[in-house]
């Protein structure tokens, strides 16, 4: 008994030494330096988005505007111009939310149900079907565009939000099912079996036991899917066109770069509006992100 306690004590001491090394002043200083270097471009974009003097933007760096004598150059005029007026980025921003929110919720919902079936239900051909789902991850998006567009035209739903929701669901499901299935398999089998012995059905087991434990994995995939759908341009242009009724924010920014090169000074506020939402989503879900990514990586 004493030897066991000694071994445990030595193990704990080793863990403490490892923790101390990771939390050393040098590691902390390096983390701060990396964080500052990573943040500088974003700060520069934010500062430039508020500068209204085009000549000063062309002839000086963004850091020169931080001098008190140059503070008069700051204002909200650029944001008012891009959100309203002839650019109407506000409308495209709403379109991006309309596209992205269902484009994240629909594949997550379907993937959770499919992952539960693959993990805890027995049916003929389960393994073959799961391998097929896994193999779909290697299919390039570009290969599917012409067949899907042809089908959407036959259904009469092209140039609508439906084609974007369906397309992002189709493209996101293989990865979602594979990722959530792997996480779901790490749930102790005894926990599910005990619930079924007590009379719980699959629906009750899924809603009351499995789903609460899946929050980290769901949050991890939600971040990936949100970033992919929010920043998407190819799928939106191919299936919904570049019309104000359905085009996302990325399509409008692309149009500003191409056909409105004279309004280059408005790209900074437009780009910052486009990036602030994904950053906010990541910060809100970051506490689940690492847990979801490392789920199943360590056993025991």
Coordinates of C-alpha atoms in Angstrom, one line a residue:
X1 CA 0.0 0.0 0.0
X2 CA 2.8 2.4 0.9
X3 CA 4.6 1.6 -2.4
X4 CA 1.4 2.4 -4.3
X5 CA 1.2 5.7 -2.5
X6 CA 4.8 6.4 -3.2
X7 CA 4.3 5.7 -6.9
X8 CA 1.3 8.0 -7.0
X9 CA 3.3 10.7 -5.2
X10 CA 6.1 10.4 -7.7
X11 CA 3.6 10.6 -10.6
X12 CA 2.0 13.7 -9.1
X13 CA 5.4 15.3 -8.7
X14 CA 6.2 14.6 -12.3
X15 CA 2.9 16.2 -13.4
X16 CA 3.7 19.2 -11.2
X17 CA 7.1 19.6 -12.7
X18 CA 5.7 19.4 -16.2
X19 CA 3.0 21.9 -15.4
X20 CA 5.6 24.3 -14.0
X21 CA 7.7 24.0 -17.2
X22 CA 4.6 24.8 -19.3
X23 CA 3.7 27.8 -17.1
X24 CA 7.3 29.2 -16.9
X25 CA 7.8 32.9 -17.5
X26 CA 9.5 32.2 -20.8
X27 CA 6.5 30.3 -22.1
X28 CA 4.2 33.0 -20.9
X29 CA 6.3 35.7 -22.6
X30 CA 6.4 33.8 -25.8
X31 CA 2.6 33.3 -25.8
X32 CA 2.2 37.1 -25.3
X33 CA 4.5 37.9 -28.2
X34 CA 2.7 35.5 -30.5
X35 CA -0.7 36.9 -29.5
X36 CA 0.5 40.5 -30.1
X37 CA 1.9 39.6 -33.5
X38 CA -1.2 37.8 -34.4
X39 CA -3.4 40.7 -33.4
X40 CA -1.5 43.5 -35.0
X41 CA -3.0 43.0 -38.6
X42 CA -6.5 43.0 -37.1
X43 CA -5.8 46.2 -35.2
X44 CA -4.4 47.8 -38.3
X45 CA -7.6 46.8 -40.3
X46 CA -9.8 48.2 -37.5
X47 CA -7.9 51.5 -37.4
X48 CA -7.8 51.9 -41.2
X49 CA -11.6 51.3 -41.4
X50 CA -12.2 54.4 -39.3
X51 CA -9.8 56.7 -41.2
X52 CA -11.6 59.0 -43.6
X53 CA -8.6 60.9 -45.2
X54 CA -7.9 59.0 -48.4
X55 CA -4.7 60.9 -49.0
X56 CA -3.4 60.1 -45.5
X57 CA -4.3 56.4 -46.0
X58 CA -2.3 56.3 -49.2
X59 CA 0.8 58.1 -47.9
X60 CA 1.1 56.9 -44.3
X61 CA 0.8 53.8 -42.2
X62 CA -2.2 53.2 -40.0
X63 CA 0.0 53.6 -36.9
X64 CA 0.6 57.3 -37.7
X65 CA -3.1 58.0 -37.2
X66 CA -2.7 57.0 -33.5
X67 CA -0.9 60.3 -32.9
X68 CA -3.2 62.7 -31.1
X69 CA -2.9 65.4 -33.7
X70 CA -4.3 63.0 -36.4
X71 CA -7.3 61.9 -34.4
X72 CA -9.5 64.2 -36.4
X73 CA -9.2 61.8 -39.3
X74 CA -11.3 59.2 -37.4
X75 CA -15.1 58.9 -38.0
X76 CA -17.9 56.6 -38.8
X77 CA -18.4 57.9 -42.3
X78 CA -16.9 54.8 -44.0
X79 CA -19.2 52.5 -42.1
X80 CA -22.2 54.6 -42.9
X81 CA -21.3 54.5 -46.6
X82 CA -20.8 50.7 -46.8
X83 CA -23.8 49.8 -44.7
X84 CA -26.2 52.1 -46.5
X85 CA -26.1 54.1 -49.7
X86 CA -25.2 52.4 -52.9
X87 CA -23.3 49.6 -51.3
X88 CA -25.9 48.3 -48.9
X89 CA -23.6 45.9 -47.0
X90 CA -26.2 45.8 -44.3
X91 CA -28.6 43.8 -46.6
X92 CA -25.9 41.4 -47.7
X93 CA -24.9 41.0 -44.0
X94 CA -28.5 39.8 -43.3
X95 CA -28.3 37.5 -46.3
X96 CA -25.1 35.9 -44.8
X97 CA -26.9 35.3 -41.5
X98 CA -29.9 33.8 -43.3
X99 CA -27.6 31.5 -45.3
X100 CA -25.2 30.6 -42.4
X101 CA -27.5 29.8 -39.5
X102 CA -29.6 27.1 -41.3
X103 CA -26.4 26.0 -43.1
X104 CA -25.0 25.1 -39.6
X105 CA -28.0 23.9 -37.8
X106 CA -29.4 21.6 -40.5
X107 CA -26.2 19.5 -41.0
X108 CA -25.5 19.3 -37.2
X109 CA -29.1 18.0 -36.5
X110 CA -28.9 15.4 -39.3
X111 CA -25.4 14.4 -38.4
X112 CA -26.3 13.9 -34.7
X113 CA -29.1 11.5 -35.6
X114 CA -27.0 9.6 -38.1
X115 CA -24.0 9.4 -35.7
X116 CA -26.3 8.0 -33.0
X117 CA -27.6 5.4 -35.5
X118 CA -24.0 4.4 -36.5
X119 CA -22.8 4.3 -32.9
X120 CA -25.6 2.7 -31.0
X121 CA -28.0 1.0 -33.4
X122 CA -27.6 -2.3 -35.3
X123 CA -28.9 -2.5 -38.8
X124 CA -27.8 -4.4 -42.0
X125 CA -24.9 -2.8 -43.9
X126 CA -24.0 -0.3 -41.1
X127 CA -20.3 -0.7 -41.6
X128 CA -20.4 -0.4 -45.4
X129 CA -22.7 2.6 -45.2
X130 CA -20.4 4.3 -42.7
X131 CA -17.4 3.7 -44.9
X132 CA -19.3 5.2 -47.8
X133 CA -20.1 8.3 -45.7
X134 CA -16.4 8.6 -44.8
X135 CA -15.3 8.3 -48.4
X136 CA -17.6 11.1 -49.5
X137 CA -15.2 13.5 -47.7
X138 CA -12.7 13.2 -50.6
X139 CA -15.2 14.2 -53.3
X140 CA -14.3 17.8 -54.5
X141 CA -17.0 20.4 -54.3
X142 CA -16.3 21.4 -57.8
X143 CA -17.2 18.0 -59.2
X144 CA -20.7 18.2 -57.8
X145 CA -21.7 21.7 -58.9
X146 CA -23.0 20.9 -62.4
X147 CA -25.1 17.9 -61.4
X148 CA -26.5 19.8 -58.4
X149 CA -27.2 22.9 -60.4
X150 CA -29.0 20.9 -63.0
X151 CA -31.2 19.2 -60.4
X152 CA -31.9 22.6 -58.7
X153 CA -33.1 24.0 -62.0
X154 CA -35.4 21.0 -62.5
X155 CA -36.9 21.6 -59.1
X156 CA -37.3 25.3 -59.8
X157 CA -35.4 26.4 -56.6
X158 CA -32.3 27.8 -58.2
X159 CA -31.4 31.4 -57.1
X160 CA -33.1 30.9 -53.8
X161 CA -31.8 30.3 -50.2
X162 CA -32.9 26.7 -50.4
X163 CA -30.1 25.7 -52.8
X164 CA -27.5 27.2 -50.4
X165 CA -29.0 25.5 -47.4
X166 CA -29.1 22.1 -49.3
X167 CA -25.7 22.5 -50.7
X168 CA -24.0 23.4 -47.5
X169 CA -25.8 20.5 -45.8
X170 CA -24.7 18.1 -48.4
X171 CA -21.1 19.2 -48.3
X172 CA -20.9 19.4 -44.5
X173 CA -22.6 16.1 -43.6
X174 CA -19.8 13.6 -44.2
X175 CA -17.3 15.4 -42.0
X176 CA -20.0 16.1 -39.4
X177 CA -21.2 12.4 -39.2
X178 CA -17.6 11.1 -39.0
X179 CA -16.6 13.6 -36.3
X180 CA -19.6 13.3 -34.1
X181 CA -19.7 9.5 -34.5
X182 CA -16.1 9.2 -33.2
X183 CA -16.9 11.4 -30.2
X184 CA -20.1 9.5 -29.6
X185 CA -18.3 6.2 -29.5
X186 CA -16.2 7.4 -26.6
X187 CA -19.3 7.6 -24.4
X188 CA -19.2 4.6 -22.0
X189 CA -21.3 1.8 -23.3
X190 CA -22.5 0.9 -19.8
X191 CA -24.1 4.3 -19.5
X192 CA -26.3 3.8 -22.5
X193 CA -27.1 0.1 -21.7
X194 CA -28.1 1.1 -18.1
X195 CA -30.5 3.7 -19.4
X196 CA -32.1 1.1 -21.8
X197 CA -32.4 -1.4 -19.0
X198 CA -34.3 1.2 -17.0
X199 CA -36.8 1.4 -19.9
X200 CA -35.5 4.4 -21.8
X201 CA -36.0 4.3 -25.6
X202 CA -33.5 5.5 -28.2
X203 CA -35.1 9.0 -28.2
X204 CA -34.8 9.4 -24.5
X205 CA -31.2 8.1 -24.5
X206 CA -30.3 10.5 -27.3
X207 CA -31.9 13.5 -25.8
X208 CA -31.2 13.0 -22.1
X209 CA -27.9 11.2 -22.0
X210 CA -26.0 11.4 -25.3
X211 CA -26.8 14.9 -26.5
X212 CA -25.7 16.7 -23.2
X213 CA -22.3 14.9 -23.5
X214 CA -21.9 16.0 -27.1
X215 CA -21.8 19.7 -26.5
X216 CA -18.0 20.0 -27.0
X217 CA -18.0 18.1 -30.2
X218 CA -21.1 19.9 -31.5
X219 CA -19.4 23.3 -30.7
X220 CA -16.2 22.3 -32.5
X221 CA -18.0 21.3 -35.7
X222 CA -20.3 24.3 -35.4
X223 CA -17.2 26.6 -35.5
X224 CA -15.8 24.8 -38.6
X225 CA -19.1 24.8 -40.4
X226 CA -19.9 28.4 -39.5
X227 CA -16.5 29.7 -40.7
X228 CA -16.8 27.7 -44.0
X229 CA -20.3 28.8 -44.8
X230 CA -19.8 32.4 -43.7
X231 CA -16.6 32.8 -45.8
X232 CA -18.0 30.9 -48.8
X233 CA -18.1 32.6 -52.2
X234 CA -17.9 29.8 -54.7
X235 CA -21.1 27.9 -53.7
X236 CA -23.1 31.2 -53.3
X237 CA -22.1 32.4 -56.8
X238 CA -22.6 29.0 -58.5
X239 CA -26.0 28.2 -57.1
X240 CA -27.7 31.5 -56.0
X241 CA -26.1 34.0 -58.4
X242 CA -24.9 37.5 -57.5
X243 CA -28.3 39.0 -56.8
X244 CA -29.0 41.3 -53.9
X245 CA -31.8 39.0 -52.8
X246 CA -29.6 36.0 -52.0
X247 CA -25.9 37.0 -52.3
X248 CA -23.9 36.8 -49.1
X249 CA -21.5 39.5 -47.8
X250 CA -18.5 37.8 -49.4
X251 CA -20.0 38.3 -52.9
X252 CA -20.5 42.0 -52.3
X253 CA -16.9 42.4 -51.1
X254 CA -15.7 40.6 -54.2
X255 CA -17.7 43.0 -56.3
X256 CA -16.3 46.0 -54.5
X257 CA -12.7 44.7 -55.2
X258 CA -13.5 44.0 -58.9
X259 CA -15.8 46.6 -60.3
X260 CA -15.5 49.3 -57.7
X261 CA -11.7 49.7 -57.4
X262 CA -12.1 53.4 -57.0
X263 CA -13.7 52.7 -53.6
X264 CA -10.7 50.9 -52.2
X265 CA -10.8 52.8 -49.0
X266 CA -14.2 51.2 -48.2
X267 CA -12.7 47.7 -48.3
X268 CA -11.3 48.0 -44.8
X269 CA -14.7 48.6 -43.1
X270 CA -16.3 46.0 -45.3
X271 CA -13.7 43.4 -44.5
X272 CA -13.9 44.2 -40.7
X273 CA -17.7 43.8 -40.8
X274 CA -17.2 40.4 -42.5
X275 CA -14.6 39.1 -40.0
X276 CA -16.1 40.4 -36.7
X277 CA -18.9 37.9 -36.7
X278 CA -16.8 34.7 -37.1
X279 CA -14.4 36.1 -34.5
X280 CA -17.2 36.6 -32.0
X281 CA -18.6 33.1 -32.7
X282 CA -15.1 31.6 -32.1
X283 CA -14.6 33.5 -28.8
X284 CA -18.1 32.5 -27.6
X285 CA -17.5 28.8 -28.3
X286 CA -13.7 28.6 -27.6
X287 CA -14.1 26.9 -24.2
X288 CA -15.7 23.9 -26.0
X289 CA -13.4 24.0 -29.0
X290 CA -10.3 22.4 -27.5
X291 CA -12.4 19.8 -25.6
X292 CA -14.1 18.8 -28.7
X293 CA -10.9 18.6 -30.8
X294 CA -9.1 16.5 -28.2
X295 CA -12.1 14.2 -27.5
X296 CA -11.1 10.7 -27.9
X297 CA -7.4 11.5 -28.4
X298 CA -6.5 10.3 -24.9
X299 CA -7.9 7.1 -23.4
X300 CA -8.0 6.1 -19.8

